[in-house]
């Protein structure tokens, strides 16, 4: 008796890129580490493909009054996190997203004064 496609069990979970996570990004700044409201947070992922060029996936969120931004369905793997806020230096760094509920803390500095 032949087994049809419906009788077969689904394959096991593929590692990292097919799994998603919820990332919480906490943005603070200054000497007192006060939360920064309304900062733009950009998250960029590179999905590797075998036949075509690699595809980049970009997500854009803003921080709330507490300085936190939530990214609900972020893929696991390597991600570039960039933060842009008025009156603060821009920030960018690569992170490895390995935990399903990961928190990333970012501290911004004031730009140098020009005379």
PDB file of C-alpha atoms in Angstrom:
ATOM      1  CA  UNK A   1       0.000   0.000   0.000  1.00  0.00           C
ATOM      2  CA  UNK A   2       1.448   3.373  -1.033  1.00  0.00           C
ATOM      3  CA  UNK A   3       1.451   6.311   1.349  1.00  0.00           C
ATOM      4  CA  UNK A   4      -0.060   9.468  -0.104  1.00  0.00           C
ATOM      5  CA  UNK A   5       1.298  12.954   0.517  1.00  0.00           C
ATOM      6  CA  UNK A   6      -1.402  13.618   3.107  1.00  0.00           C
ATOM      7  CA  UNK A   7      -0.381  10.646   5.240  1.00  0.00           C
ATOM      8  CA  UNK A   8       3.224  11.777   5.609  1.00  0.00           C
ATOM      9  CA  UNK A   9       4.327  13.743   8.654  1.00  0.00           C
ATOM     10  CA  UNK A  10       5.560  17.306   8.074  1.00  0.00           C
ATOM     11  CA  UNK A  11       9.331  17.879   8.141  1.00  0.00           C
ATOM     12  CA  UNK A  12      10.994  19.073  11.355  1.00  0.00           C
ATOM     13  CA  UNK A  13      11.422  22.791  11.985  1.00  0.00           C
ATOM     14  CA  UNK A  14      14.143  24.422   9.942  1.00  0.00           C
ATOM     15  CA  UNK A  15      16.779  26.300  11.951  1.00  0.00           C
ATOM     16  CA  UNK A  16      16.910  30.057  12.580  1.00  0.00           C
ATOM     17  CA  UNK A  17      15.614  32.056   9.562  1.00  0.00           C
ATOM     18  CA  UNK A  18      12.161  30.378   9.434  1.00  0.00           C
ATOM     19  CA  UNK A  19      11.537  30.947  13.129  1.00  0.00           C
ATOM     20  CA  UNK A  20      10.324  34.317  14.360  1.00  0.00           C
ATOM     21  CA  UNK A  21      10.880  36.202  17.583  1.00  0.00           C
ATOM     22  CA  UNK A  22       9.634  39.288  19.402  1.00  0.00           C
ATOM     23  CA  UNK A  23      12.378  41.862  19.849  1.00  0.00           C
ATOM     24  CA  UNK A  24      12.102  44.671  22.391  1.00  0.00           C
ATOM     25  CA  UNK A  25      14.463  47.591  21.809  1.00  0.00           C
ATOM     26  CA  UNK A  26      15.051  50.001  24.707  1.00  0.00           C
ATOM     27  CA  UNK A  27      16.534  53.364  23.670  1.00  0.00           C
ATOM     28  CA  UNK A  28      17.990  55.713  26.280  1.00  0.00           C
ATOM     29  CA  UNK A  29      20.354  58.649  26.084  1.00  0.00           C
ATOM     30  CA  UNK A  30      22.408  61.213  27.934  1.00  0.00           C
ATOM     31  CA  UNK A  31      24.257  60.986  31.222  1.00  0.00           C
ATOM     32  CA  UNK A  32      21.044  60.221  33.146  1.00  0.00           C
ATOM     33  CA  UNK A  33      19.997  57.471  30.663  1.00  0.00           C
ATOM     34  CA  UNK A  34      16.586  59.017  30.121  1.00  0.00           C
ATOM     35  CA  UNK A  35      14.249  57.236  27.647  1.00  0.00           C
ATOM     36  CA  UNK A  36      14.107  58.718  24.137  1.00  0.00           C
ATOM     37  CA  UNK A  37      10.604  59.086  22.731  1.00  0.00           C
ATOM     38  CA  UNK A  38       9.700  58.953  19.026  1.00  0.00           C
ATOM     39  CA  UNK A  39      13.075  57.643  17.822  1.00  0.00           C
ATOM     40  CA  UNK A  40      13.022  55.777  14.496  1.00  0.00           C
ATOM     41  CA  UNK A  41      14.312  52.209  14.778  1.00  0.00           C
ATOM     42  CA  UNK A  42      15.212  50.415  11.531  1.00  0.00           C
ATOM     43  CA  UNK A  43      15.873  46.683  11.489  1.00  0.00           C
ATOM     44  CA  UNK A  44      17.355  45.082   8.369  1.00  0.00           C
ATOM     45  CA  UNK A  45      17.688  41.367   7.656  1.00  0.00           C
ATOM     46  CA  UNK A  46      19.334  39.631   4.718  1.00  0.00           C
ATOM     47  CA  UNK A  47      17.545  36.516   3.522  1.00  0.00           C
ATOM     48  CA  UNK A  48      19.992  34.285   1.693  1.00  0.00           C
ATOM     49  CA  UNK A  49      18.749  32.717  -1.516  1.00  0.00           C
ATOM     50  CA  UNK A  50      20.338  29.970  -3.553  1.00  0.00           C
ATOM     51  CA  UNK A  51      19.305  30.981  -7.068  1.00  0.00           C
ATOM     52  CA  UNK A  52      18.578  34.709  -6.991  1.00  0.00           C
ATOM     53  CA  UNK A  53      20.236  37.605  -5.222  1.00  0.00           C
ATOM     54  CA  UNK A  54      19.963  37.886  -1.449  1.00  0.00           C
ATOM     55  CA  UNK A  55      16.792  39.688  -0.406  1.00  0.00           C
ATOM     56  CA  UNK A  56      16.836  42.367   2.312  1.00  0.00           C
ATOM     57  CA  UNK A  57      13.858  42.715   4.619  1.00  0.00           C
ATOM     58  CA  UNK A  58      13.438  46.049   6.401  1.00  0.00           C
ATOM     59  CA  UNK A  59      11.255  46.856   9.384  1.00  0.00           C
ATOM     60  CA  UNK A  60      10.644  50.358  10.766  1.00  0.00           C
ATOM     61  CA  UNK A  61       9.206  51.089  14.229  1.00  0.00           C
ATOM     62  CA  UNK A  62       9.108  54.102  16.566  1.00  0.00           C
ATOM     63  CA  UNK A  63       9.778  54.242  20.296  1.00  0.00           C
ATOM     64  CA  UNK A  64       7.033  55.101  22.785  1.00  0.00           C
ATOM     65  CA  UNK A  65       7.213  57.395  25.855  1.00  0.00           C
ATOM     66  CA  UNK A  66       9.197  54.806  27.803  1.00  0.00           C
ATOM     67  CA  UNK A  67      11.750  54.630  24.975  1.00  0.00           C
ATOM     68  CA  UNK A  68      10.819  51.089  23.950  1.00  0.00           C
ATOM     69  CA  UNK A  69       9.966  49.740  20.518  1.00  0.00           C
ATOM     70  CA  UNK A  70       8.528  46.274  19.874  1.00  0.00           C
ATOM     71  CA  UNK A  71       9.150  44.246  16.718  1.00  0.00           C
ATOM     72  CA  UNK A  72       6.553  41.437  16.807  1.00  0.00           C
ATOM     73  CA  UNK A  73       7.476  39.050  13.944  1.00  0.00           C
ATOM     74  CA  UNK A  74      11.211  39.472  13.542  1.00  0.00           C
ATOM     75  CA  UNK A  75      13.038  36.538  11.932  1.00  0.00           C
ATOM     76  CA  UNK A  76      15.811  34.892  13.917  1.00  0.00           C
ATOM     77  CA  UNK A  77      19.363  35.408  12.715  1.00  0.00           C
ATOM     78  CA  UNK A  78      21.675  38.343  12.094  1.00  0.00           C
ATOM     79  CA  UNK A  79      20.055  41.803  12.015  1.00  0.00           C
ATOM     80  CA  UNK A  80      21.273  45.385  11.571  1.00  0.00           C
ATOM     81  CA  UNK A  81      19.648  47.737  14.104  1.00  0.00           C
ATOM     82  CA  UNK A  82      19.803  51.473  13.359  1.00  0.00           C
ATOM     83  CA  UNK A  83      18.385  54.218  15.588  1.00  0.00           C
ATOM     84  CA  UNK A  84      17.792  57.810  14.476  1.00  0.00           C
ATOM     85  CA  UNK A  85      16.475  60.490  16.879  1.00  0.00           C
ATOM     86  CA  UNK A  86      16.408  64.285  16.709  1.00  0.00           C
ATOM     87  CA  UNK A  87      19.224  65.840  18.734  1.00  0.00           C
ATOM     88  CA  UNK A  88      21.132  62.559  19.171  1.00  0.00           C
ATOM     89  CA  UNK A  89      23.931  60.751  17.331  1.00  0.00           C
ATOM     90  CA  UNK A  90      22.713  58.058  14.967  1.00  0.00           C
ATOM     91  CA  UNK A  91      23.417  54.476  16.010  1.00  0.00           C
ATOM     92  CA  UNK A  92      23.904  51.287  14.013  1.00  0.00           C
ATOM     93  CA  UNK A  93      25.153  47.832  14.897  1.00  0.00           C
ATOM     94  CA  UNK A  94      24.724  44.177  13.880  1.00  0.00           C
ATOM     95  CA  UNK A  95      23.024  41.885  16.408  1.00  0.00           C
ATOM     96  CA  UNK A  96      22.477  38.134  16.501  1.00  0.00           C
ATOM     97  CA  UNK A  97      18.831  37.417  17.312  1.00  0.00           C
ATOM     98  CA  UNK A  98      18.877  34.034  19.017  1.00  0.00           C
ATOM     99  CA  UNK A  99      16.264  34.326  21.787  1.00  0.00           C
ATOM    100  CA  UNK A 100      12.507  34.269  20.944  1.00  0.00           C
ATOM    101  CA  UNK A 101      11.942  37.206  23.338  1.00  0.00           C
ATOM    102  CA  UNK A 102      15.147  39.195  23.108  1.00  0.00           C
ATOM    103  CA  UNK A 103      15.693  42.683  24.584  1.00  0.00           C
ATOM    104  CA  UNK A 104      18.284  45.010  23.044  1.00  0.00           C
ATOM    105  CA  UNK A 105      19.390  48.035  25.083  1.00  0.00           C
ATOM    106  CA  UNK A 106      20.778  50.988  23.136  1.00  0.00           C
ATOM    107  CA  UNK A 107      22.353  54.115  24.636  1.00  0.00           C
ATOM    108  CA  UNK A 108      22.629  57.247  22.481  1.00  0.00           C
ATOM    109  CA  UNK A 109      25.016  60.169  22.970  1.00  0.00           C
ATOM    110  CA  UNK A 110      24.672  63.834  22.121  1.00  0.00           C
ATOM    111  CA  UNK A 111      26.591  64.971  19.010  1.00  0.00           C
ATOM    112  CA  UNK A 112      29.718  67.082  19.538  1.00  0.00           C
ATOM    113  CA  UNK A 113      29.282  70.867  19.478  1.00  0.00           C
ATOM    114  CA  UNK A 114      30.544  72.699  16.405  1.00  0.00           C
ATOM    115  CA  UNK A 115      31.952  76.187  16.884  1.00  0.00           C
TER     116      UNK A 115
END
